[in-house]
Amino acid sequence: MCELLGMSANVPTDICFSFAGLMQRGGGTGPHKDGWGIAFYEGKGVRCFHDPNPSVDSKIANLVKEHPIKSHVVISHIRQANVGDICLENTHPFQRELWGFIWTFAHNGQLDNVLFSLPLSYYHPVGSTDSEYAFCWLLGQLRTRFPEQPDDFNEVSAFIHTCCETLRGLGVFNMLLTESTHLFAFCGSKLSWITRKAPFGEARLTDCDVTVDFVQETKPGDIVTVIATVPLTTNEAWVALKPGELVTFVKGLLQ
Amino acid sequence: MCELLGMSANVPTDICFSFAGLMQRGGGTGPHKDGWGIAFYEGKGVRCFHDPNPSVDSKIANLVKEHPIKSHVVISHIRQANVGDICLENTHPFQRELWGFIWTFAHNGQLDNVLFSLPLSYYHPVGSTDSEYAFCWLLGQLRTRFPEQPDDFNEVSAFIHTCCETLRGLGVFNMLLTESTHLFAFCGSKLSWITRKAPFGEARLTDCDVTVDFVQETKPGDIVTVIATVPLTTNEAWVALKPGELVTFVKGLLQ
């Protein structure tokens, strides 16, 4: 199993606080020692860092933690390998281009080998994980259904939801997916989110002894949603998604 | 105009020495202050760092310079913007997947607007540069010609060469391209390479006061080729490619 972390915000926001908590699970408080990755969007552009080493020891993870990169949309993942060797090409998140957008995908869970009989079309995996295969299948389905970007993104959400339900039928499938503006979160078994906005309060990390006072860190109009497989703070009311539920966030707001 | 740097090696090799020279051209000794990027392959996996800030000031560039990442194949680029704003999505190198490989591309030069009338097929640009458009066109042509990966990569080289000649007809087009094993280098106007192997000697950077003694840094069987738009060292015999020439390197060796 693995840990997922996502963020959607209406202003460029750094994710240092949440990432500090997640990193501890990468060989510190958790067993997820088989690599980690994080994608930060700036407009349609994206920076992506991957490391097959445990996040708790990683020099690149330290750079990300200490050197705030501000972003509207973030997807991060730390891995405990089940399917596929520990190597760079098996490290989430995975990325492919569709409609002139770089789509980024990360998965928590494990899927039955039946997955590998689902037909691929435009996209092919580089590594050997079930996760990347599922992503290639899903994005290929989306491209076949919508060769051009549709005007109404609700149609895209609904179609992605259908594909996610197919994948949930094959095992455990919690997912984060984005094309830069929309952050799609699908819960197969566990996924929780919280929206922080004014009036801001204090938050305390579950995984290490860190507290942040968001009043000091934010402006009154800021809206920031964080999504994680397991809530990252002990003193806030996270919303747990139900199995089979897909939610979409734009600029921090639930659509 | 921009600067290109490529490496192909038979053992995982760090590129710190050459990168140190290239970085100086990013706002130091050169006018290429509009961002930089570098892709490192480890097997089929690839790490890619992008920064729209000048490389000479970049914290991420310092990480790359000081924290040796060993790789078989590297492509790097520093940019002086001509077509397209200075932003993350316009920062080279660009990447797309074909045949289950992540292809990485960087371009030096500028192409006529006629380029944008070349038809795209599978791949679409995220940003607004001539370079990314040319890459999307080239890779789409390759995919149309070879829907599946051919057994003989010489056919791939020959086809890429034809596409490069078309692009050279539209302006200045120097290019580095790889899928993880083959490093393709096309010279439209300037591109030079050098292969370092035993007996190793000393090399002195053109752009800053750094000398390296490769005897200390290498093993006798190492073979490392470096390709750059302008030779990076003053005391070695670089081979200048002729306009219209395409060369392919595998594990440091000219094919």
Short mmCIF file of C-alpha atoms in Angstrom, two decimals:
data_model
loop_
_atom_site.label_atom_id
_atom_site.label_comp_id
_atom_site.label_asym_id
_atom_site.label_seq_id
_atom_site.Cartn_x
_atom_site.Cartn_y
_atom_site.Cartn_z
CA MET A 1 0.00 0.00 0.00
CA CYS A 2 1.01 3.59 -0.40
CA GLU A 3 0.11 7.06 0.73
CA LEU A 4 -1.44 9.74 -1.44
CA LEU A 5 -1.44 13.49 -0.94
CA GLY A 6 -3.18 16.04 -3.14
CA MET A 7 -3.74 19.79 -3.01
CA SER A 8 -5.99 22.20 -4.88
CA ALA A 9 -5.82 25.92 -4.10
CA ASN A 10 -7.07 29.24 -5.46
CA VAL A 11 -3.67 30.91 -4.95
CA PRO A 12 -0.16 29.49 -5.38
CA THR A 13 0.39 27.68 -2.10
CA ASP A 14 3.28 25.65 -0.73
CA ILE A 15 2.61 22.20 0.59
CA CYS A 16 5.61 22.06 2.95
CA PHE A 17 3.48 21.47 6.07
CA SER A 18 1.50 18.52 4.69
CA PHE A 19 4.53 17.13 2.88
CA ALA A 20 6.52 17.16 6.14
CA GLY A 21 3.89 14.84 7.63
CA LEU A 22 3.67 12.58 4.58
CA MET A 23 7.46 12.22 4.33
CA GLN A 24 7.63 10.75 7.81
CA ARG A 25 5.52 7.86 6.57
CA GLY A 26 8.22 7.11 3.99
CA GLY A 27 10.34 4.95 6.26
CA GLY A 28 9.76 7.00 9.44
CA THR A 29 6.36 6.41 11.07
CA GLY A 30 5.13 4.28 8.13
CA PRO A 31 6.36 1.34 6.07
CA HIS A 32 6.31 3.22 2.73
CA LYS A 33 10.01 3.16 2.06
CA ASP A 34 10.07 2.26 -1.64
CA GLY A 35 10.27 5.67 -3.20
CA TRP A 36 8.21 8.78 -3.51
CA GLY A 37 7.29 11.42 -6.03
CA ILE A 38 5.57 14.79 -6.24
CA ALA A 39 4.18 16.91 -9.09
CA PHE A 40 3.66 20.68 -8.77
CA TYR A 41 1.64 22.57 -11.38
CA GLU A 42 2.34 26.17 -12.30
CA GLY A 43 -0.30 27.04 -14.88
CA LYS A 44 -0.19 24.26 -17.48
CA GLY A 45 3.46 23.58 -16.65
CA VAL A 46 4.47 20.97 -14.12
CA ARG A 47 7.57 20.13 -12.12
CA CYS A 48 7.84 16.53 -11.09
CA PHE A 49 10.36 15.02 -8.67
CA HIS A 50 10.82 11.24 -8.38
CA ASP A 51 13.07 9.28 -6.09
CA PRO A 52 13.14 5.50 -5.64
CA ASN A 53 14.81 6.03 -2.22
CA PRO A 54 12.84 6.35 1.05
CA SER A 55 11.42 9.85 1.38
CA VAL A 56 12.56 10.19 4.98
CA ASP A 57 16.23 9.99 3.82
CA SER A 58 15.88 11.70 0.47
CA LYS A 59 17.98 14.79 -0.33
CA ILE A 60 15.49 15.75 -3.02
CA ALA A 61 12.61 15.38 -0.52
CA ASN A 62 14.50 17.71 1.80
CA LEU A 63 14.85 20.24 -1.00
CA VAL A 64 11.09 20.08 -1.58
CA LYS A 65 10.39 20.39 2.15
CA GLU A 66 12.78 23.29 2.75
CA HIS A 67 12.49 25.19 -0.51
CA PRO A 68 8.80 26.11 -0.82
CA ILE A 69 7.46 25.59 -4.33
CA LYS A 70 4.14 27.39 -4.66
CA SER A 71 1.54 25.69 -6.79
CA HIS A 72 -2.21 25.57 -7.51
CA VAL A 73 -2.35 21.79 -7.83
CA VAL A 74 -0.10 19.16 -6.29
CA ILE A 75 -0.13 15.35 -6.38
CA SER A 76 2.28 13.36 -4.22
CA HIS A 77 2.78 9.69 -3.48
CA ILE A 78 4.99 7.57 -1.28
CA ARG A 79 5.28 3.93 -2.13
CA GLN A 80 5.37 0.56 -0.46
CA ALA A 81 6.03 -1.70 -3.41
CA ASN A 82 3.72 -4.61 -4.11
CA VAL A 83 3.60 -5.00 -7.90
CA GLY A 84 6.79 -4.05 -9.77
CA ASP A 85 10.41 -3.64 -8.70
CA ILE A 86 11.71 -0.63 -6.81
CA CYS A 87 13.13 1.55 -9.55
CA LEU A 88 12.69 4.97 -11.06
CA GLU A 89 10.24 3.97 -13.81
CA ASN A 90 7.93 2.36 -11.21
CA THR A 91 7.85 5.48 -9.04
CA HIS A 92 4.59 7.50 -8.96
CA PRO A 93 3.21 9.90 -10.02
CA PHE A 94 2.93 8.95 -13.70
CA GLN A 95 2.39 11.45 -16.49
CA ARG A 96 1.04 11.49 -20.04
CA GLU A 97 -0.18 14.21 -22.39
CA LEU A 98 -3.79 14.45 -23.57
CA TRP A 99 -5.47 17.46 -25.33
CA GLY A 100 -2.30 19.53 -24.80
CA PHE A 101 -2.30 18.98 -21.02
CA ILE A 102 0.11 16.93 -18.95
CA TRP A 103 -2.07 14.57 -16.88
CA THR A 104 -0.61 13.35 -13.58
CA PHE A 105 -1.81 10.22 -11.77
CA ALA A 106 -1.02 8.46 -8.49
CA HIS A 107 -2.62 5.32 -7.05
CA ASN A 108 -2.99 3.70 -3.67
CA GLY A 109 -3.97 0.05 -3.60
CA GLN A 110 -3.43 -3.12 -5.56
CA LEU A 111 -5.29 -4.50 -8.56
CA ASP A 112 -5.90 -8.06 -9.73
CA ASN A 113 -3.83 -9.37 -12.64
CA VAL A 114 -7.02 -9.31 -14.74
CA LEU A 115 -6.14 -5.62 -15.09
CA PHE A 116 -3.37 -6.52 -17.53
CA SER A 117 -5.94 -7.97 -19.96
CA LEU A 118 -7.72 -4.61 -20.31
CA PRO A 119 -6.87 -3.34 -23.80
CA LEU A 120 -4.49 -0.39 -24.15
CA SER A 121 -4.77 2.10 -26.98
CA TYR A 122 -2.78 5.34 -27.09
CA TYR A 123 -0.71 5.02 -23.92
CA HIS A 124 1.73 2.30 -22.90
CA PRO A 125 3.44 1.72 -19.57
CA VAL A 126 7.18 2.30 -19.20
CA GLY A 127 7.46 0.33 -15.95
CA SER A 128 5.79 -2.80 -14.62
CA THR A 129 3.33 -1.56 -11.98
CA ASP A 130 -0.41 -2.22 -11.94
CA SER A 131 -0.80 1.51 -11.22
CA GLU A 132 0.83 2.78 -14.41
CA TYR A 133 -1.04 0.18 -16.46
CA ALA A 134 -4.34 1.32 -14.92
CA PHE A 135 -3.45 4.95 -15.72
CA CYS A 136 -2.58 4.12 -19.35
CA TRP A 137 -5.87 2.24 -19.73
CA LEU A 138 -7.93 5.01 -18.09
CA LEU A 139 -6.39 7.82 -20.13
CA GLY A 140 -6.71 5.76 -23.32
CA GLN A 141 -10.42 5.23 -22.57
CA LEU A 142 -10.84 8.96 -21.99
CA ARG A 143 -9.10 9.79 -25.27
CA THR A 144 -11.16 7.28 -27.22
CA ARG A 145 -14.39 8.70 -25.73
CA PHE A 146 -13.32 12.33 -26.21
CA PRO A 147 -10.76 12.65 -29.04
CA GLU A 148 -11.04 16.43 -28.53
CA GLN A 149 -11.37 18.23 -25.21
CA PRO A 150 -15.13 18.65 -24.51
CA ASP A 151 -16.50 22.04 -23.45
CA ASP A 152 -18.22 20.61 -20.40
CA PHE A 153 -15.74 19.14 -17.93
CA ASN A 154 -18.62 17.52 -16.00
CA GLU A 155 -18.77 14.99 -18.83
CA VAL A 156 -15.08 14.28 -18.27
CA SER A 157 -15.59 13.80 -14.51
CA ALA A 158 -18.54 11.46 -15.10
CA PHE A 159 -16.58 9.37 -17.61
CA ILE A 160 -13.51 9.16 -15.34
CA HIS A 161 -15.84 8.04 -12.54
CA THR A 162 -17.13 5.16 -14.71
CA CYS A 163 -13.55 4.06 -15.49
CA CYS A 164 -12.61 4.24 -11.80
CA GLU A 165 -15.57 2.01 -10.93
CA THR A 166 -14.27 -0.58 -13.43
CA LEU A 167 -10.84 -0.45 -11.77
CA ARG A 168 -12.38 -0.66 -8.27
CA GLY A 169 -13.92 -3.94 -9.42
CA LEU A 170 -10.38 -5.30 -9.77
CA GLY A 171 -9.10 -4.61 -6.23
CA VAL A 172 -8.18 -1.63 -4.10
CA PHE A 173 -8.16 1.60 -6.07
CA ASN A 174 -7.76 5.03 -4.50
CA MET A 175 -6.61 7.62 -6.99
CA LEU A 176 -5.59 11.23 -7.56
CA LEU A 177 -5.60 12.62 -11.10
CA THR A 178 -5.24 16.10 -12.60
CA GLU A 179 -4.67 17.90 -15.88
CA SER A 180 -3.62 21.19 -14.12
CA THR A 181 -6.98 22.76 -13.18
CA HIS A 182 -9.26 19.91 -12.08
CA LEU A 183 -8.13 17.63 -9.27
CA PHE A 184 -10.05 14.35 -9.42
CA ALA A 185 -10.05 12.16 -6.30
CA PHE A 186 -11.58 8.69 -6.35
CA CYS A 187 -12.08 6.67 -3.18
CA GLY A 188 -12.02 2.89 -3.46
CA SER A 189 -11.47 2.27 0.24
CA LYS A 190 -9.94 5.32 1.94
CA LEU A 191 -9.45 8.96 1.04
CA SER A 192 -10.18 12.07 3.13
CA TRP A 193 -10.13 15.77 2.43
CA ILE A 194 -10.29 19.08 4.21
CA THR A 195 -10.82 22.60 2.90
CA ARG A 196 -9.03 25.34 4.80
CA LYS A 197 -10.35 28.89 4.41
CA ALA A 198 -10.99 31.95 6.62
CA PRO A 199 -11.27 31.97 9.57
CA PHE A 200 -8.02 29.98 9.63
CA GLY A 201 -6.88 28.09 12.72
CA GLU A 202 -4.02 25.97 13.91
CA ALA A 203 -3.24 22.45 12.68
CA ARG A 204 -1.12 19.75 14.28
CA LEU A 205 0.51 16.95 12.27
CA THR A 206 -0.23 13.34 13.22
CA ASP A 207 3.17 12.00 12.13
CA CYS A 208 5.60 14.42 13.67
CA ASP A 209 5.66 17.12 16.27
CA VAL A 210 4.84 20.06 14.02
CA THR A 211 2.07 22.62 14.42
CA VAL A 212 1.25 25.40 11.98
CA ASP A 213 -0.88 28.48 12.55
CA PHE A 214 -2.50 29.09 9.16
CA VAL A 215 -3.50 32.63 10.19
CA GLN A 216 0.18 33.54 9.88
CA GLU A 217 0.62 31.67 6.60
CA THR A 218 -2.43 32.78 4.62
CA LYS A 219 -4.46 35.72 3.34
CA PRO A 220 -8.19 35.98 4.12
CA GLY A 221 -9.31 35.01 0.60
CA ASP A 222 -7.20 31.83 0.38
CA ILE A 223 -8.97 28.51 -0.18
CA VAL A 224 -6.83 25.39 0.07
CA THR A 225 -8.04 21.80 -0.06
CA VAL A 226 -5.81 18.92 0.98
CA ILE A 227 -6.64 15.28 0.20
CA ALA A 228 -4.88 12.27 1.74
CA THR A 229 -5.37 8.54 2.16
CA VAL A 230 -5.25 9.08 5.94
CA PRO A 231 -5.89 12.48 7.59
CA LEU A 232 -2.59 14.27 8.22
CA THR A 233 -3.67 16.35 11.23
CA THR A 234 -5.18 15.41 14.59
CA ASN A 235 -7.22 18.50 15.41
CA GLU A 236 -9.21 19.20 12.24
CA ALA A 237 -12.43 17.69 10.85
CA TRP A 238 -11.49 15.79 7.70
CA VAL A 239 -14.28 14.53 5.40
CA ALA A 240 -13.94 10.83 4.62
CA LEU A 241 -15.07 9.90 1.11
CA LYS A 242 -17.29 6.83 0.70
CA PRO A 243 -16.06 3.88 -1.36
CA GLY A 244 -17.06 4.50 -4.96
CA GLU A 245 -17.18 8.28 -4.57
CA LEU A 246 -15.38 10.63 -6.97
CA VAL A 247 -14.94 14.31 -6.14
CA THR A 248 -13.49 17.11 -8.24
CA PHE A 249 -11.83 20.25 -6.91
CA VAL A 250 -11.09 23.44 -8.83
CA LYS A 251 -9.16 26.26 -7.13
CA GLY A 252 -9.71 24.57 -3.77
CA LEU A 253 -13.48 24.28 -4.14
CA LEU A 254 -15.53 21.11 -4.36
CA GLN A 255 -17.38 21.10 -7.69
CA MET B 1 19.24 30.79 -29.09
CA CYS B 2 19.96 28.22 -26.44
CA GLU B 3 22.61 25.80 -25.34
CA LEU B 4 22.32 22.02 -25.54
CA LEU B 5 24.23 19.41 -23.58
CA GLY B 6 23.92 15.65 -23.99
CA MET B 7 25.71 12.64 -22.57
CA SER B 8 25.81 8.94 -23.45
CA ALA B 9 27.87 6.55 -21.32
CA ASN B 10 28.45 2.82 -20.83
CA VAL B 11 28.39 3.16 -17.03
CA PRO B 12 26.27 5.42 -14.81
CA THR B 13 28.18 8.69 -14.92
CA ASP B 14 27.58 12.05 -13.34
CA ILE B 15 27.58 15.12 -15.51
CA CYS B 16 28.52 17.61 -12.77
CA PHE B 17 31.66 18.81 -14.56
CA SER B 18 30.00 19.59 -17.89
CA PHE B 19 26.88 20.93 -16.20
CA ALA B 20 29.00 23.34 -14.16
CA GLY B 21 30.26 24.83 -17.43
CA LEU B 22 26.84 24.93 -19.07
CA MET B 23 25.22 26.58 -16.04
CA GLN B 24 27.57 29.54 -16.30
CA ARG B 25 26.07 30.30 -19.69
CA GLY B 26 22.65 30.63 -18.01
CA GLY B 27 23.03 34.29 -17.09
CA GLY B 28 26.75 34.10 -16.20
CA THR B 29 29.06 34.03 -19.23
CA GLY B 30 26.14 33.69 -21.67
CA PRO B 31 22.81 35.40 -22.36
CA HIS B 32 20.73 32.22 -21.77
CA LYS B 33 18.84 33.41 -18.74
CA ASP B 34 15.32 32.22 -19.52
CA GLY B 35 15.26 28.88 -17.77
CA TRP B 36 16.93 25.53 -17.98
CA GLY B 37 16.12 21.85 -17.68
CA ILE B 38 17.84 18.49 -17.48
CA ALA B 39 16.71 14.88 -17.87
CA PHE B 40 18.64 11.93 -16.35
CA TYR B 41 17.83 8.37 -17.41
CA GLU B 42 18.23 5.41 -15.06
CA GLY B 43 17.25 2.41 -17.14
CA LYS B 44 13.90 3.27 -18.72
CA GLY B 45 13.10 5.65 -15.86
CA VAL B 46 13.89 9.33 -16.08
CA ARG B 47 14.23 12.21 -13.66
CA CYS B 48 13.60 15.61 -15.13
CA PHE B 49 14.23 18.99 -13.51
CA HIS B 50 12.87 22.20 -14.99
CA ASP B 51 13.28 25.74 -13.84
CA PRO B 52 12.15 28.88 -15.67
CA ASN B 53 14.71 30.89 -13.63
CA PRO B 54 18.30 31.54 -14.80
CA SER B 55 20.45 28.46 -14.18
CA VAL B 56 23.26 30.48 -12.67
CA ASP B 57 20.96 31.50 -9.76
CA SER B 58 18.87 28.35 -9.53
CA LYS B 59 18.70 26.40 -6.27
CA ILE B 60 17.63 23.31 -8.17
CA ALA B 61 20.59 23.73 -10.55
CA ASN B 62 22.85 23.90 -7.51
CA LEU B 63 21.33 20.66 -6.23
CA VAL B 64 22.05 19.01 -9.58
CA LYS B 65 25.60 20.40 -9.60
CA GLU B 66 26.43 19.42 -6.04
CA HIS B 67 24.49 16.17 -5.68
CA PRO B 68 25.83 13.86 -8.40
CA ILE B 69 23.07 11.94 -10.16
CA LYS B 70 24.62 9.09 -12.13
CA SER B 71 23.02 8.29 -15.44
CA HIS B 72 23.60 6.53 -18.78
CA VAL B 73 21.89 9.20 -20.84
CA VAL B 74 21.41 12.90 -20.10
CA ILE B 75 19.86 15.75 -22.07
CA SER B 76 20.12 19.31 -20.80
CA HIS B 77 19.15 22.71 -22.16
CA ILE B 78 19.44 26.30 -21.12
CA ARG B 79 17.18 28.76 -22.81
CA GLN B 80 17.26 32.22 -24.27
CA ALA B 81 13.63 32.75 -25.15
CA ASN B 82 12.67 33.72 -28.68
CA VAL B 83 9.31 32.06 -29.39
CA GLY B 84 7.01 31.64 -26.37
CA ASP B 85 6.85 33.29 -22.94
CA ILE B 86 9.24 32.44 -20.12
CA CYS B 87 7.26 29.94 -18.08
CA LEU B 88 7.47 26.37 -16.87
CA GLU B 89 5.55 24.79 -19.76
CA ASN B 90 7.91 26.44 -22.28
CA THR B 91 11.04 25.10 -20.55
CA HIS B 92 12.99 22.31 -22.29
CA PRO B 93 13.50 19.38 -22.36
CA PHE B 94 10.07 18.16 -23.47
CA GLN B 95 8.84 14.61 -22.95
CA ARG B 96 6.26 12.25 -24.46
CA GLU B 97 5.73 8.48 -24.34
CA LEU B 98 6.04 6.27 -27.44
CA TRP B 99 6.29 2.43 -27.50
CA GLY B 100 6.49 2.35 -23.71
CA PHE B 101 9.51 4.69 -23.59
CA ILE B 102 9.66 8.27 -22.37
CA TRP B 103 11.22 10.27 -25.20
CA THR B 104 13.09 13.43 -24.26
CA PHE B 105 13.81 16.28 -26.68
CA ALA B 106 15.66 19.60 -26.57
CA HIS B 107 16.19 22.10 -29.38
CA ASN B 108 18.57 24.92 -30.17
CA GLY B 109 17.52 27.36 -32.86
CA GLN B 110 14.42 29.01 -34.21
CA LEU B 111 11.94 27.83 -36.82
CA ASP B 112 9.75 29.72 -39.26
CA ASN B 113 6.05 30.07 -38.46
CA VAL B 114 5.34 27.71 -41.37
CA LEU B 115 6.20 25.05 -38.79
CA PHE B 116 2.82 25.56 -37.13
CA SER B 117 1.05 24.45 -40.29
CA LEU B 118 2.66 20.98 -40.14
CA PRO B 119 -0.12 18.58 -39.14
CA LEU B 120 -0.05 17.08 -35.63
CA SER B 121 -1.42 13.62 -34.90
CA TYR B 122 -0.89 11.87 -31.55
CA TYR B 123 1.01 14.55 -29.64
CA HIS B 124 -0.02 18.11 -28.82
CA PRO B 125 2.02 20.91 -27.30
CA VAL B 126 1.31 22.13 -23.77
CA GLY B 127 3.22 25.39 -24.19
CA SER B 128 3.68 27.81 -27.08
CA THR B 129 7.26 27.24 -28.29
CA ASP B 130 8.29 26.28 -31.80
CA SER B 131 10.50 23.63 -30.19
CA GLU B 132 7.72 21.69 -28.46
CA TYR B 133 5.58 21.90 -31.60
CA ALA B 134 8.45 20.50 -33.69
CA PHE B 135 8.91 17.67 -31.17
CA CYS B 136 5.18 16.80 -31.22
CA TRP B 137 5.22 16.76 -35.01
CA LEU B 138 8.42 14.67 -35.21
CA LEU B 139 7.25 12.07 -32.68
CA GLY B 140 3.82 11.90 -34.32
CA GLN B 141 5.50 11.24 -37.68
CA LEU B 142 7.61 8.50 -36.09
CA ARG B 143 4.55 6.89 -34.51
CA THR B 144 2.58 7.03 -37.76
CA ARG B 145 5.50 5.44 -39.65
CA PHE B 146 6.17 2.82 -36.92
CA PRO B 147 2.99 2.12 -34.88
CA GLU B 148 5.01 -0.61 -33.13
CA GLN B 149 8.68 -0.45 -32.18
CA PRO B 150 10.72 -1.87 -35.11
CA ASP B 151 13.42 -4.47 -34.42
CA ASP B 152 16.04 -2.51 -36.32
CA PHE B 153 16.74 0.85 -34.71
CA ASN B 154 18.71 1.93 -37.78
CA GLU B 155 15.35 2.37 -39.48
CA VAL B 156 14.31 4.66 -36.64
CA SER B 157 17.51 6.72 -36.95
CA ALA B 158 17.08 7.05 -40.70
CA PHE B 159 13.45 8.16 -40.34
CA ILE B 160 14.29 10.68 -37.60
CA HIS B 161 17.02 12.05 -39.87
CA THR B 162 14.47 12.64 -42.64
CA CYS B 163 12.16 14.49 -40.23
CA CYS B 164 15.07 16.60 -38.97
CA GLU B 165 15.92 17.59 -42.54
CA THR B 166 12.34 18.80 -43.00
CA LEU B 167 12.66 20.91 -39.84
CA ARG B 168 16.07 22.23 -40.89
CA GLY B 169 14.33 23.56 -44.00
CA LEU B 170 12.30 25.84 -41.69
CA GLY B 171 15.16 27.58 -39.89
CA VAL B 172 17.85 26.76 -37.36
CA PHE B 173 17.41 23.28 -35.91
CA ASN B 174 19.99 21.61 -33.66
CA MET B 175 18.48 18.81 -31.62
CA LEU B 176 19.09 16.16 -28.97
CA LEU B 177 16.59 13.29 -28.64
CA THR B 178 16.56 10.01 -26.72
CA GLU B 179 14.26 7.20 -25.64
CA SER B 180 16.72 5.99 -22.89
CA THR B 181 19.28 3.93 -24.88
CA HIS B 182 19.85 5.78 -28.17
CA LEU B 183 20.99 9.39 -28.07
CA PHE B 184 20.22 11.07 -31.40
CA ALA B 185 22.03 14.32 -32.17
CA PHE B 186 21.15 16.37 -35.24
CA CYS B 187 23.23 19.32 -36.38
CA GLY B 188 21.47 22.10 -38.28
CA SER B 189 24.19 24.67 -37.73
CA LYS B 190 26.35 23.80 -34.70
CA LEU B 191 26.85 20.73 -32.53
CA SER B 192 30.11 19.13 -31.37
CA TRP B 193 30.94 15.95 -29.51
CA ILE B 194 33.82 14.26 -27.78
CA THR B 195 34.25 10.68 -26.57
CA ARG B 196 36.36 10.25 -23.44
CA LYS B 197 37.86 6.83 -22.79
CA ALA B 198 41.14 5.37 -21.56
CA PRO B 199 43.78 6.74 -21.46
CA PHE B 200 41.95 9.56 -19.71
CA GLY B 201 43.46 13.02 -19.36
CA GLU B 202 42.67 16.37 -17.89
CA ALA B 203 39.99 18.75 -19.14
CA ARG B 204 39.59 22.46 -18.53
CA LEU B 205 36.21 24.21 -18.78
CA THR B 206 35.86 27.17 -21.13
CA ASP B 207 33.25 28.99 -19.04
CA CYS B 208 34.70 28.88 -15.56
CA ASP B 209 37.97 28.17 -13.88
CA VAL B 210 37.46 24.44 -13.30
CA THR B 211 39.72 21.58 -14.33
CA VAL B 212 38.99 17.91 -13.87
CA ASP B 213 41.41 15.00 -14.08
CA PHE B 214 39.32 12.18 -15.50
CA VAL B 215 41.94 9.59 -14.46
CA GLN B 216 40.78 10.20 -10.89
CA GLU B 217 37.08 10.13 -11.79
CA THR B 218 36.85 7.08 -14.03
CA LYS B 219 37.61 3.37 -14.40
CA PRO B 220 39.68 2.10 -17.38
CA GLY B 221 36.63 0.62 -19.19
CA ASP B 222 34.49 3.76 -19.03
CA ILE B 223 33.32 5.33 -22.27
CA VAL B 224 31.58 8.69 -22.02
CA THR B 225 30.47 10.89 -24.90
CA VAL B 226 29.47 14.51 -24.36
CA ILE B 227 27.67 16.58 -27.00
CA ALA B 228 27.21 20.34 -26.86
CA THR B 229 26.26 23.23 -29.13
CA VAL B 230 29.67 24.78 -28.36
CA PRO B 231 32.63 22.77 -26.99
CA LEU B 232 32.76 23.01 -23.21
CA THR B 233 36.50 22.52 -22.77
CA THR B 234 39.53 24.34 -24.16
CA ASN B 235 42.14 21.58 -24.26
CA GLU B 236 40.36 18.66 -25.95
CA ALA B 237 39.68 17.85 -29.61
CA TRP B 238 35.92 18.08 -30.10
CA VAL B 239 34.40 16.78 -33.36
CA ALA B 240 32.16 19.36 -35.04
CA LEU B 241 29.18 17.85 -36.86
CA LYS B 242 28.36 19.10 -40.34
CA PRO B 243 25.03 20.82 -41.01
CA GLY B 244 22.52 18.12 -41.92
CA GLU B 245 24.39 15.37 -40.08
CA LEU B 246 22.65 13.06 -37.59
CA VAL B 247 24.67 10.83 -35.26
CA THR B 248 23.47 8.20 -32.80
CA PHE B 249 25.29 7.13 -29.65
CA VAL B 250 24.65 3.99 -27.59
CA LYS B 251 26.55 3.44 -24.34
CA GLY B 252 28.94 6.22 -25.30
CA LEU B 253 29.80 4.78 -28.70
CA LEU B 254 29.06 6.29 -32.11
CA GLN B 255 26.83 3.87 -34.05
#
